[in-house]
Amino acid sequence: MREFLKVLKRFVPPYKKYLVLTVIFNILSAILNIFSFAAIIPILNILFQTSDGMRETDFIPWSELTMKNCGDVVSNNVNCFVLDLVRDWGATNTLLIIGLFLAFMTFLKTGAYFLSSATIIPIRTGVVRDIRNQLYQKITALPLGFFSEERKGDIIARMSGDVQEIESSIMSSLDMIFKNPILIIAYFITLLIISWQLTLFTIIFVPIFGWFMGVVGRKLKQKSIKAQGLWSDTMSQVEETLGGLRIIKAFNAEDKMNRRFDDVNSSYRNDIMRVNIRQSLAHPMSEFLGTVMIVIVLWFGGTLVLNDMALSGPSFIYYLVMLYSIINPLKEFSKASYNIPKGLASMERVDKILLAENNIKDPENPKHIDDFNHQIEFRNVSFKYGEQWVLRDINLIIEKGKTIALVGQSGGGKSTLVDLIPRYYDVQKGEVLIDGINVKDLGVHDLRKLIGNVNQEAILFNDTFFNNISFGVENASLEDVQNAARIANAHEFITASEKGYDTCIGDRGGRLSGGQRQRISIARAILKNPPILILDEATSALDTESERLVQDALERLMKTRTTVAIAHRLSTIKNADEICVLHEGKIVERGTHDDLIKKDGYYKKLHDMQS
């Protein structure tokens, strides 16, 4: 329960006004319920003409009402009122009047009950929306290093299945939390007023009831965590299959993947089956325990009635009705003791993202920079993933307006080196400086505003040409987008499409060729117009014709910018101002293309292999 209340404390405060309303309507519903059922006593007295219920009594002034004599005074005065009705209207008409009173009170009670439930719905739906928003915002804020250790399918499962479980388990229990305690307290006070002896006897069995529910609920949470983990595995399998469908078909691996998916899916089914079977115990167990309690109360209460120990037959029946009313909220508590652990298990998994530490964040007093004026400097930079050093003692100065090319073996640290400039990662040793300021001292958004990226894989969105090119540039005009597309050699094929710039390009630009996708990403970088440009093997995956068009677009883009280019095809970087050769995390050679050829070193070997 403590964990459950912590979750509510985190997410419910913005909805306080709805919370107040639901509490008010629940109190009203409980009071109306008590008074509506109280009409049973005079009805029974009239029907069975019990001597206690129909005896003549004197009206007691309401001013004499105290906590001690509350039950007796109310019972006496109601009895007087009913006797007056019987004398004036007759027993049959009095039954009709009391019945109409019961119907009217029930109408008010059900209305209050509806309003209490209606005012809890904005809280339930709002909290789930807030959790999803926080998850998405956290995903966009976390550094790239976090996602290299997490599977996409697992993150998708947490955002879909786990949040859905929180909604169906924790949020659906909100009504129970803010309604049932009020009902239980109100009904319990009523039971004490009717017969304190019988109520004290009944209380003995409630702790036993709660203990049973608690034991099974704790075990359920453990099973739920395991089941939700297997659901993540299932989503990861689906995500991998969709991404690798071409390879699966090419290698005739459909059966292998089907078996692999069936193994994970069956494991999930077995675990969720055990969870649901245990959860299905809630209703039968609470029903059985409730019946046992009623039987024991019937026996003990019957003894009080038969021995004429201050409890009449109609009052005892009213007591049983109220006891049955208090059992329903207790049953809902028992159901919640099964449901909430499932939701808390999902909350734990969601919190692994929500509470993940973000190391890449603004300093307390960030320095602001609006333009790039002098140079980028890597000063004694070393970087490692985990325990393995990827870069060692890198010293490099990139002056404004120059083009620096990085070449070398795969895994040599080229992409990591350029990722340090926009702070996708932070160095462990040394520092990266822009115009003499450590990038760690700059505001992250200020820093990244200066940098444009064109990657080996063109990262596009399932949107129109216009929205993909204007991505990251607020209020871009159609003319600006068209000019950027012309420079990137993309305007011609865009205008030839069905709806021009309003044509949707499909998931990840799936309706375009590789060269077209790359030219759209170049147009996006042109429109952003950054002073620093990072090219990460931007032409390596293209055919000769596409490469020529893309290379032409890149040269136009690079003309007035400081460029850091990673290249496997050495022919694309011959005109670079300086080429740095990285090998095993170190710069082993540097110079122009001609200088490095003359050195007859590592670069010359790479060049000869490609020739």
Coordinates of C-alpha atoms in Angstrom, one line a residue:
M1 CA 0.0 0.0 0.0
R2 CA 2.9 2.3 0.7
E3 CA 4.2 2.0 -2.9
F4 CA 0.7 2.5 -4.2
L5 CA 0.4 5.8 -2.2
K6 CA 3.8 6.9 -3.5
V7 CA 2.6 6.5 -7.1
L8 CA -0.5 8.5 -6.3
K9 CA 1.5 11.2 -4.6
R10 CA 3.7 11.6 -7.7
F11 CA 0.9 11.8 -10.3
V12 CA -2.5 12.8 -8.7
P13 CA -1.8 16.3 -7.3
P14 CA -2.6 18.2 -10.5
Y15 CA -6.1 16.8 -10.3
K16 CA -6.9 17.9 -6.7
K17 CA -10.2 19.6 -7.6
Y18 CA -11.6 16.3 -9.0
L19 CA -10.3 14.5 -5.9
V20 CA -12.2 16.9 -3.7
L21 CA -15.4 16.4 -5.7
T22 CA -15.2 12.6 -5.7
V23 CA -14.7 12.6 -1.9
I24 CA -17.7 14.9 -1.4
F25 CA -20.0 12.8 -3.7
N26 CA -18.8 9.6 -2.0
I27 CA -19.7 10.9 1.5
L28 CA -23.1 12.0 0.2
S29 CA -23.6 8.6 -1.4
A30 CA -22.7 6.8 1.9
I31 CA -25.1 9.0 3.9
L32 CA -28.0 8.5 1.5
N33 CA -27.3 4.8 1.4
I34 CA -27.6 4.5 5.1
F35 CA -30.9 6.5 5.3
S36 CA -32.4 4.7 2.3
F37 CA -31.9 1.3 3.8
A38 CA -33.2 2.5 7.2
A39 CA -36.7 2.6 5.6
I40 CA -36.6 -1.2 5.9
I41 CA -37.2 -1.1 9.6
P42 CA -40.6 0.6 9.5
I43 CA -41.7 -1.5 6.5
L44 CA -40.9 -4.7 8.5
N45 CA -42.6 -3.3 11.6
I46 CA -45.8 -2.6 9.6
L47 CA -45.7 -5.9 7.6
F48 CA -45.2 -8.1 10.6
Q49 CA -46.8 -5.8 13.2
T50 CA -44.1 -6.4 15.7
S51 CA -45.0 -5.2 19.2
D52 CA -41.7 -3.4 19.7
G53 CA -41.9 -1.6 16.4
M54 CA -45.6 -0.5 16.6
R55 CA -45.9 0.5 20.3
E56 CA -47.0 4.0 21.2
T57 CA -44.1 6.3 22.3
D58 CA -43.7 10.0 23.0
F59 CA -41.8 12.2 20.6
I60 CA -38.3 13.2 22.0
P61 CA -37.3 16.8 21.1
W62 CA -34.3 16.8 18.7
S63 CA -32.5 19.2 21.1
E64 CA -32.0 16.3 23.5
L65 CA -30.0 14.3 20.8
T66 CA -26.5 13.3 21.9
M67 CA -23.8 11.0 20.6
K68 CA -24.8 8.5 23.4
N69 CA -28.5 8.4 22.7
C70 CA -28.4 9.1 19.0
G71 CA -29.7 5.6 17.9
D72 CA -32.5 5.5 20.4
V73 CA -33.7 9.1 19.7
V74 CA -33.7 8.7 15.9
S75 CA -35.4 5.2 16.1
N76 CA -38.0 6.5 18.6
N77 CA -38.9 9.7 16.5
V78 CA -39.1 7.8 13.2
N79 CA -41.4 5.3 14.9
C80 CA -43.6 8.1 16.1
F81 CA -43.7 9.6 12.6
V82 CA -44.6 6.2 11.0
L83 CA -47.4 5.6 13.6
D84 CA -48.9 9.0 12.8
L85 CA -48.9 8.1 9.1
V86 CA -50.6 4.7 9.8
R87 CA -53.3 6.5 11.8
D88 CA -53.9 9.2 9.2
W89 CA -53.4 7.2 6.0
G90 CA -53.7 3.6 6.9
A91 CA -51.0 0.8 6.8
T92 CA -51.2 0.2 3.1
N93 CA -50.8 3.8 2.1
T94 CA -48.0 4.2 4.6
L95 CA -46.2 1.3 3.0
L96 CA -46.5 3.1 -0.3
I97 CA -45.2 6.4 1.1
I98 CA -42.2 4.7 2.8
G99 CA -41.6 2.8 -0.5
L100 CA -41.6 6.0 -2.5
F101 CA -39.2 7.6 0.1
L102 CA -36.9 4.5 -0.4
A103 CA -37.1 4.9 -4.2
F104 CA -36.3 8.7 -4.0
M105 CA -33.4 8.2 -1.6
T106 CA -32.1 5.4 -3.8
F107 CA -32.3 7.8 -6.8
L108 CA -30.3 10.4 -4.9
K109 CA -27.8 7.8 -3.8
T110 CA -27.2 6.4 -7.3
G111 CA -26.9 9.9 -8.6
A112 CA -24.2 10.7 -6.0
Y113 CA -22.5 7.4 -6.8
F114 CA -22.5 8.2 -10.5
L115 CA -21.0 11.7 -9.9
S116 CA -18.3 10.2 -7.6
S117 CA -17.3 7.8 -10.4
A118 CA -17.6 10.4 -13.1
T119 CA -15.2 12.8 -11.2
I120 CA -12.6 10.1 -10.8
I121 CA -12.4 9.4 -14.6
P122 CA -10.5 12.7 -15.4
I123 CA -7.9 11.7 -12.8
R124 CA -7.5 8.2 -14.2
T125 CA -7.2 9.2 -17.8
G126 CA -5.1 12.3 -17.0
V127 CA -2.6 10.4 -14.9
V128 CA -2.1 7.8 -17.7
R129 CA -1.7 10.6 -20.2
D130 CA 0.9 12.3 -17.9
I131 CA 2.9 9.1 -17.5
R132 CA 3.0 8.6 -21.3
N133 CA 4.0 12.2 -21.8
Q134 CA 6.7 11.9 -19.2
L135 CA 8.0 8.7 -20.7
Y136 CA 8.2 10.2 -24.2
Q137 CA 9.8 13.4 -22.9
K138 CA 12.3 11.3 -21.0
I139 CA 13.1 9.2 -24.1
T140 CA 13.8 12.3 -26.1
A141 CA 15.9 13.8 -23.3
L142 CA 18.1 10.7 -22.4
P143 CA 21.5 10.4 -24.0
L144 CA 22.2 8.0 -26.9
G145 CA 24.3 5.8 -24.6
F146 CA 21.1 4.8 -22.6
F147 CA 19.5 3.3 -25.8
S148 CA 22.6 1.4 -26.8
E149 CA 22.0 -0.8 -23.7
E150 CA 18.2 -1.1 -24.2
R151 CA 16.2 -2.8 -26.8
K152 CA 13.6 -0.8 -28.8
G153 CA 11.0 -3.5 -28.3
D154 CA 11.5 -3.4 -24.5
I155 CA 11.0 0.4 -24.5
I156 CA 7.9 0.1 -26.7
A157 CA 6.5 -2.6 -24.4
R158 CA 7.0 -0.3 -21.4
M159 CA 5.3 2.6 -23.1
S160 CA 2.4 0.5 -24.3
G161 CA 1.8 -2.7 -22.3
D162 CA 3.2 -1.5 -19.0
V163 CA 1.4 1.9 -19.1
Q164 CA -1.8 0.1 -20.0
E165 CA -1.4 -2.3 -17.0
I166 CA -0.9 0.8 -14.8
E167 CA -4.2 2.2 -16.1
S168 CA -6.1 -1.1 -15.7
S169 CA -4.6 -2.0 -12.3
I170 CA -3.5 1.1 -10.3
M171 CA -5.8 3.8 -11.9
S172 CA -8.9 1.6 -11.8
S173 CA -8.3 1.2 -8.1
L174 CA -8.5 5.0 -7.5
D175 CA -12.3 4.7 -7.2
M176 CA -11.7 2.1 -4.5
I177 CA -9.2 4.2 -2.6
F178 CA -11.4 7.3 -2.4
K179 CA -14.8 5.6 -2.1
N180 CA -14.5 2.5 -0.1
P181 CA -12.8 3.9 3.0
I182 CA -15.7 6.5 3.3
L183 CA -18.3 3.8 2.8
I184 CA -16.6 1.4 5.3
I185 CA -16.3 4.1 8.0
A186 CA -19.9 5.3 7.5
Y187 CA -21.3 1.8 7.5
F188 CA -19.2 0.8 10.5
I189 CA -20.4 3.7 12.6
T190 CA -24.0 2.7 11.6
L191 CA -23.3 -0.9 12.7
L192 CA -22.0 0.3 16.0
I193 CA -25.1 2.4 16.6
I194 CA -27.4 -0.5 15.8
S195 CA -25.5 -3.1 18.0
W196 CA -22.1 -2.5 19.3
Q197 CA -21.9 -6.0 20.8
L198 CA -22.6 -7.7 17.4
T199 CA -20.1 -5.3 15.6
L200 CA -17.3 -6.0 18.0
F201 CA -17.9 -9.7 17.5
T202 CA -17.8 -9.2 13.7
I203 CA -14.5 -7.3 13.7
I204 CA -12.6 -10.4 14.8
F205 CA -12.9 -11.8 11.3
V206 CA -11.8 -8.8 9.3
P207 CA -8.0 -9.1 10.0
I208 CA -8.1 -12.8 8.9
F209 CA -9.8 -11.7 5.7
G210 CA -7.1 -9.0 5.0
W211 CA -4.2 -11.4 5.8
F212 CA -5.3 -13.9 3.2
M213 CA -5.5 -11.2 0.5
G214 CA -2.1 -9.8 1.4
V215 CA -0.3 -13.1 1.2
V216 CA -1.6 -13.9 -2.3
G217 CA -1.1 -10.3 -3.5
R218 CA 2.6 -10.2 -2.7
K219 CA 3.2 -13.4 -4.7
L220 CA 1.2 -12.0 -7.5
K221 CA 3.5 -8.9 -7.8
Q222 CA 6.6 -11.2 -8.2
K223 CA 4.9 -13.2 -11.0
S224 CA 3.7 -10.0 -12.7
I225 CA 7.3 -8.5 -12.9
K226 CA 8.5 -11.7 -14.7
A227 CA 5.5 -11.8 -17.0
Q228 CA 6.0 -8.1 -18.1
G229 CA 9.6 -8.8 -18.8
L230 CA 8.6 -11.6 -21.1
W231 CA 6.1 -9.3 -22.8
S232 CA 9.1 -7.0 -23.5
D233 CA 10.9 -9.9 -25.1
T234 CA 7.9 -10.6 -27.3
M235 CA 7.8 -7.0 -28.5
S236 CA 11.5 -7.0 -29.2
Q237 CA 11.1 -10.1 -31.3
V238 CA 8.4 -8.4 -33.4
E239 CA 10.5 -5.2 -33.7
E240 CA 13.5 -7.2 -34.9
T241 CA 11.4 -9.2 -37.3
L242 CA 9.9 -6.1 -38.9
G243 CA 13.4 -4.6 -39.3
G244 CA 15.0 -7.7 -40.7
L245 CA 12.2 -9.2 -42.8
R246 CA 14.3 -9.0 -46.0
I247 CA 17.1 -11.1 -44.5
I248 CA 14.7 -13.6 -42.9
K249 CA 13.2 -14.3 -46.3
A250 CA 16.5 -14.3 -48.1
F251 CA 17.9 -17.0 -45.8
N252 CA 14.6 -19.0 -45.6
A253 CA 14.6 -18.5 -41.9
E254 CA 10.8 -18.1 -41.4
D255 CA 10.5 -21.4 -39.5
K256 CA 13.4 -20.6 -37.3
M257 CA 12.0 -17.1 -36.4
N258 CA 8.5 -18.6 -35.9
R259 CA 9.9 -21.1 -33.4
R260 CA 11.9 -18.4 -31.7
F261 CA 8.8 -16.2 -31.3
D262 CA 6.7 -19.2 -30.2
D263 CA 9.2 -19.9 -27.4
V264 CA 9.0 -16.4 -26.0
N265 CA 5.3 -16.1 -26.6
S266 CA 4.5 -19.4 -24.9
S267 CA 6.7 -18.5 -21.9
Y268 CA 4.8 -15.2 -21.6
R269 CA 1.5 -17.1 -21.9
N270 CA 2.4 -19.5 -19.1
D271 CA 3.5 -16.8 -16.7
I272 CA 0.5 -14.5 -17.4
M273 CA -1.8 -17.6 -17.1
R274 CA -0.5 -18.2 -13.6
V275 CA -0.9 -14.5 -12.7
N276 CA -4.5 -14.5 -14.0
I277 CA -5.4 -17.8 -12.3
R278 CA -4.2 -16.4 -9.0
Q279 CA -6.0 -13.1 -9.7
S280 CA -9.2 -15.1 -10.3
L281 CA -9.0 -16.3 -6.7
A282 CA -10.0 -12.8 -5.5
H283 CA -13.7 -13.0 -6.1
P284 CA -14.3 -16.7 -4.9
M285 CA -12.1 -16.2 -1.9
S286 CA -13.8 -12.9 -0.8
E287 CA -17.2 -14.4 -1.6
F288 CA -16.5 -17.5 0.6
L289 CA -15.1 -15.4 3.5
G290 CA -18.0 -13.0 3.3
T291 CA -20.5 -15.8 3.5
V292 CA -18.7 -17.4 6.5
M293 CA -18.8 -14.0 8.2
I294 CA -22.6 -13.6 7.5
V295 CA -23.3 -17.1 8.8
I296 CA -21.4 -16.4 12.0
V297 CA -23.1 -13.0 12.4
L298 CA -26.5 -14.7 11.8
W299 CA -25.8 -17.1 14.6
F300 CA -24.6 -14.6 17.1
G301 CA -27.1 -11.9 16.1
G302 CA -29.9 -14.4 16.2
T303 CA -28.9 -15.3 19.7
L304 CA -29.2 -11.6 20.7
V305 CA -32.7 -11.3 19.1
L306 CA -34.0 -14.6 20.5
N307 CA -32.8 -13.8 24.0
D308 CA -34.3 -10.3 23.7
M309 CA -30.8 -8.6 24.3
A310 CA -31.5 -5.0 23.1
L311 CA -31.9 -6.0 19.4
S312 CA -35.2 -6.4 17.6
G313 CA -35.8 -8.5 14.5
P314 CA -36.3 -5.6 12.0
S315 CA -33.2 -3.9 13.5
F316 CA -31.2 -7.2 13.0
I317 CA -32.3 -7.4 9.4
Y318 CA -31.3 -3.8 8.8
Y319 CA -27.9 -4.7 10.5
L320 CA -27.5 -7.6 8.1
V321 CA -28.3 -5.3 5.1
M322 CA -25.7 -2.8 6.3
L323 CA -23.2 -5.6 7.0
Y324 CA -23.7 -6.8 3.5
S325 CA -23.2 -3.3 2.2
I326 CA -19.8 -3.1 4.1
I327 CA -18.7 -6.4 2.7
N328 CA -18.9 -5.1 -0.9
P329 CA -16.3 -2.3 -0.3
L330 CA -14.1 -4.9 1.6
K331 CA -14.4 -7.2 -1.5
E332 CA -13.2 -4.4 -3.7
F333 CA -10.3 -3.9 -1.4
S334 CA -9.5 -7.6 -1.8
K335 CA -9.7 -7.3 -5.6
A336 CA -7.4 -4.3 -5.4
S337 CA -4.9 -6.3 -3.4
Y338 CA -4.6 -8.5 -6.5
N339 CA -4.8 -5.7 -9.1
I340 CA -2.5 -3.2 -7.6
P341 CA 0.6 -5.5 -7.3
K342 CA 0.3 -6.1 -11.1
G343 CA 0.3 -2.3 -11.7
L344 CA 3.1 -1.7 -9.3
A345 CA 5.2 -4.3 -11.1
S346 CA 4.6 -2.4 -14.4
M347 CA 5.4 0.9 -12.6
E348 CA 8.8 -0.5 -11.6
R349 CA 9.6 -1.2 -15.2
V350 CA 8.3 2.3 -16.3
D351 CA 10.4 3.9 -13.6
K352 CA 13.6 2.4 -15.1
I353 CA 13.1 4.9 -17.8
L354 CA 11.4 7.8 -15.9
L355 CA 14.1 7.7 -13.1
A356 CA 17.1 7.0 -15.4
E357 CA 19.9 9.4 -14.8
N358 CA 20.6 11.8 -17.6
N359 CA 24.3 12.7 -17.6
I360 CA 24.0 15.0 -20.6
K361 CA 22.3 18.1 -19.2
D362 CA 22.8 21.8 -18.9
P363 CA 25.2 23.1 -16.3
E364 CA 23.7 25.2 -13.5
N365 CA 24.9 28.5 -15.1
P366 CA 25.3 27.7 -18.8
K367 CA 27.3 29.9 -21.1
H368 CA 25.3 31.0 -24.1
I369 CA 26.7 31.0 -27.6
D370 CA 24.9 32.3 -30.7
D371 CA 27.5 31.8 -33.4
F372 CA 30.7 29.9 -34.3
N373 CA 33.7 32.2 -34.9
H374 CA 37.1 30.6 -34.5
Q375 CA 37.7 26.8 -34.0
I376 CA 36.7 23.4 -32.5
E377 CA 39.4 21.9 -30.4
F378 CA 39.9 18.3 -29.0
R379 CA 42.4 18.7 -26.2
N380 CA 43.9 15.4 -24.8
V381 CA 40.5 13.7 -25.3
S382 CA 40.0 10.1 -24.2
F383 CA 36.7 8.2 -24.2
K384 CA 35.5 4.7 -23.3
Y385 CA 32.3 2.7 -23.4
G386 CA 32.2 0.7 -20.2
E387 CA 35.8 -0.5 -19.6
Q388 CA 37.0 -0.3 -23.2
W389 CA 38.8 2.8 -24.4
V390 CA 37.6 3.8 -27.8
L391 CA 39.6 7.1 -28.1
R392 CA 43.0 7.8 -26.6
D393 CA 44.8 11.2 -26.3
I394 CA 43.2 12.9 -29.3
N395 CA 44.5 16.4 -30.0
L396 CA 42.9 18.1 -33.0
I397 CA 42.0 21.7 -34.0
I398 CA 39.4 22.3 -36.6
E399 CA 39.5 26.0 -37.8
K400 CA 36.4 27.8 -39.0
G401 CA 35.7 27.3 -42.7
K402 CA 38.0 24.2 -43.0
T403 CA 37.0 20.7 -44.0
I404 CA 38.5 17.9 -41.9
A405 CA 38.1 14.3 -43.0
L406 CA 38.3 11.3 -40.7
V407 CA 39.3 8.0 -42.2
G408 CA 40.3 4.6 -40.9
Q409 CA 39.2 1.1 -40.1
S410 CA 35.6 0.3 -38.9
G411 CA 35.4 0.6 -35.1
G412 CA 38.4 3.0 -35.0
G413 CA 36.4 5.7 -33.1
K414 CA 35.5 8.1 -36.0
S415 CA 31.8 8.3 -35.3
T416 CA 32.5 8.5 -31.5
L417 CA 34.8 11.4 -32.1
V418 CA 32.2 13.5 -34.0
D419 CA 29.5 12.5 -31.5
L420 CA 31.5 14.3 -28.8
I421 CA 31.0 17.7 -30.5
P422 CA 27.2 17.9 -30.0
R423 CA 27.6 16.2 -26.6
Y424 CA 25.8 13.0 -27.5
Y425 CA 28.4 11.6 -25.1
D426 CA 30.7 13.3 -22.6
V427 CA 34.4 12.6 -22.5
Q428 CA 36.0 10.9 -19.5
K429 CA 39.4 12.6 -20.0
G430 CA 40.3 15.9 -21.7
E431 CA 37.9 18.4 -23.1
V432 CA 36.1 19.4 -26.3
L433 CA 36.1 23.2 -26.9
I434 CA 34.2 25.5 -29.3
D435 CA 35.7 29.0 -29.5
G436 CA 37.7 28.2 -26.3
I437 CA 34.6 27.2 -24.3
N438 CA 34.2 23.6 -23.0
V439 CA 31.1 22.1 -24.5
K440 CA 30.1 20.9 -21.0
D441 CA 29.7 24.6 -20.0
L442 CA 27.4 25.4 -22.9
G443 CA 23.6 25.1 -23.0
V444 CA 22.9 21.8 -24.8
H445 CA 20.3 23.5 -27.2
D446 CA 22.6 26.4 -27.9
L447 CA 25.4 24.0 -28.8
R448 CA 23.3 21.8 -31.1
K449 CA 21.8 24.8 -32.8
L450 CA 25.2 25.4 -34.3
I451 CA 25.5 21.8 -35.8
G452 CA 23.9 20.1 -38.7
N453 CA 24.1 16.3 -39.4
V454 CA 23.9 14.2 -42.5
N455 CA 24.3 10.5 -41.6
Q456 CA 25.0 7.4 -43.5
E457 CA 21.4 6.3 -42.9
A458 CA 19.0 9.1 -43.8
I459 CA 16.8 9.4 -40.7
L460 CA 13.4 10.6 -42.0
F461 CA 9.9 10.6 -40.5
N462 CA 6.5 9.3 -41.8
D463 CA 5.4 12.7 -42.9
T464 CA 5.4 15.0 -46.0
F465 CA 8.5 16.2 -47.9
F466 CA 7.8 19.7 -46.5
N467 CA 7.7 18.7 -42.9
N468 CA 10.8 16.5 -43.2
I469 CA 12.9 19.3 -44.7
S470 CA 11.6 21.9 -42.3
F471 CA 12.1 19.6 -39.3
G472 CA 13.6 21.6 -36.5
V473 CA 13.1 25.0 -38.2
E474 CA 10.0 26.8 -36.9
N475 CA 7.7 28.7 -39.3
A476 CA 9.7 27.8 -42.5
S477 CA 8.1 29.1 -45.7
L478 CA 7.5 27.0 -48.7
E479 CA 9.9 29.1 -50.7
D480 CA 12.7 28.5 -48.1
V481 CA 12.0 24.7 -48.3
Q482 CA 12.0 24.7 -52.1
N483 CA 15.3 26.7 -52.2
A484 CA 16.9 24.1 -49.8
A485 CA 15.6 21.3 -51.9
R486 CA 17.0 22.8 -55.1
I487 CA 20.5 23.2 -53.6
A488 CA 20.2 19.5 -52.5
N489 CA 19.2 18.3 -56.0
A490 CA 15.8 17.2 -54.5
H491 CA 13.4 19.7 -56.0
E492 CA 12.9 17.9 -59.3
F493 CA 11.8 14.5 -57.9
I494 CA 9.7 16.1 -55.1
T495 CA 7.7 18.2 -57.6
A496 CA 7.2 15.0 -59.8
S497 CA 5.6 13.2 -56.9
E498 CA 1.8 13.0 -56.5
K499 CA 1.2 15.9 -54.2
G500 CA 4.5 17.7 -54.5
Y501 CA 5.9 18.9 -51.2
D502 CA 2.7 17.6 -49.4
T503 CA 3.4 14.0 -50.5
C504 CA 3.9 11.6 -47.5
I505 CA 7.2 9.7 -47.9
G506 CA 6.2 6.6 -45.8
D507 CA 7.8 5.0 -42.8
R508 CA 11.5 6.1 -42.6
G509 CA 11.1 7.4 -46.2
G510 CA 10.4 3.9 -47.4
R511 CA 8.8 5.2 -50.7
L512 CA 12.1 6.8 -51.7
S513 CA 15.3 5.5 -53.1
G514 CA 18.5 5.7 -51.0
G515 CA 19.8 8.7 -52.9
Q516 CA 16.5 10.5 -52.7
R517 CA 16.4 10.0 -48.9
Q518 CA 19.9 11.3 -48.5
R519 CA 19.1 14.4 -50.6
I520 CA 16.1 15.1 -48.4
S521 CA 18.3 14.9 -45.3
I522 CA 20.8 17.2 -47.0
A523 CA 18.0 19.7 -47.8
R524 CA 17.0 19.5 -44.1
A525 CA 20.6 20.5 -43.0
I526 CA 20.7 23.3 -45.7
L527 CA 17.5 24.8 -44.3
K528 CA 18.8 24.7 -40.8
N529 CA 21.9 26.6 -42.1
P530 CA 24.3 25.6 -39.3
P531 CA 27.9 26.9 -39.2
I532 CA 29.2 23.5 -38.3
L533 CA 28.4 20.4 -40.4
I534 CA 29.0 16.7 -39.5
L535 CA 28.9 14.2 -42.4
D536 CA 29.0 10.6 -41.2
E537 CA 29.7 8.5 -44.4
A538 CA 26.9 10.3 -46.2
T539 CA 27.5 8.7 -49.6
S540 CA 28.8 5.2 -48.6
A541 CA 25.5 3.4 -49.2
L542 CA 24.7 4.9 -52.6
D543 CA 25.1 3.8 -56.2
T544 CA 27.4 5.8 -58.5
E545 CA 24.7 8.0 -60.1
S546 CA 23.1 8.8 -56.7
E547 CA 26.5 9.4 -55.2
R548 CA 27.3 12.0 -57.8
L549 CA 24.1 13.9 -57.2
V550 CA 24.5 13.7 -53.4
Q551 CA 28.2 14.6 -53.6
D552 CA 27.3 17.6 -55.7
A553 CA 24.7 18.6 -53.1
L554 CA 27.2 18.1 -50.3
E555 CA 29.8 20.3 -51.9
R556 CA 27.2 23.1 -52.1
L557 CA 26.3 22.6 -48.5
M558 CA 30.0 22.5 -47.3
K559 CA 31.1 25.7 -49.2
T560 CA 30.6 28.2 -46.4
R561 CA 30.7 25.8 -43.4
T562 CA 33.2 24.2 -41.1
T563 CA 32.9 20.5 -41.9
V564 CA 33.9 17.3 -40.2
A565 CA 33.4 14.4 -42.6
I566 CA 33.8 10.7 -41.9
A567 CA 34.5 8.8 -45.1
H568 CA 35.1 5.2 -46.2
R569 CA 35.3 6.2 -49.9
L570 CA 38.5 8.1 -50.0
S571 CA 37.7 9.6 -53.4
T572 CA 35.0 11.8 -51.7
I573 CA 37.4 13.6 -49.4
K574 CA 40.4 14.3 -51.6
N575 CA 39.8 18.0 -51.5
A576 CA 39.6 18.1 -47.7
D577 CA 41.9 20.7 -46.0
E578 CA 43.2 18.0 -43.6
I579 CA 42.7 14.3 -43.4
C580 CA 43.1 12.5 -40.0
V581 CA 43.7 8.8 -40.1
L582 CA 42.4 7.0 -36.9
H583 CA 43.6 3.6 -36.0
E584 CA 42.6 1.8 -32.7
G585 CA 41.5 5.1 -31.2
K586 CA 44.5 7.2 -32.0
I587 CA 45.3 9.7 -34.8
V588 CA 48.2 7.9 -36.5
E589 CA 48.5 10.2 -39.6
R590 CA 47.3 13.6 -40.7
G591 CA 47.8 15.9 -43.7
T592 CA 46.3 16.6 -47.1
H593 CA 45.6 13.8 -49.6
D594 CA 48.8 14.4 -51.5
D595 CA 50.9 14.6 -48.4
L596 CA 49.6 11.3 -47.0
I597 CA 50.1 9.5 -50.3
K598 CA 53.7 10.7 -50.3
K599 CA 54.2 9.4 -46.7
D600 CA 53.4 5.9 -48.0
G601 CA 51.8 4.9 -44.7
Y602 CA 48.4 3.6 -43.5
Y603 CA 46.4 6.1 -45.6
K604 CA 48.4 5.0 -48.7
K605 CA 47.5 1.3 -48.0
L606 CA 43.8 2.2 -47.7
H607 CA 44.0 4.3 -50.9
D608 CA 45.7 1.5 -52.8
M609 CA 43.1 -1.1 -51.6
Q610 CA 40.3 1.1 -52.9
S611 CA 42.0 1.8 -56.2

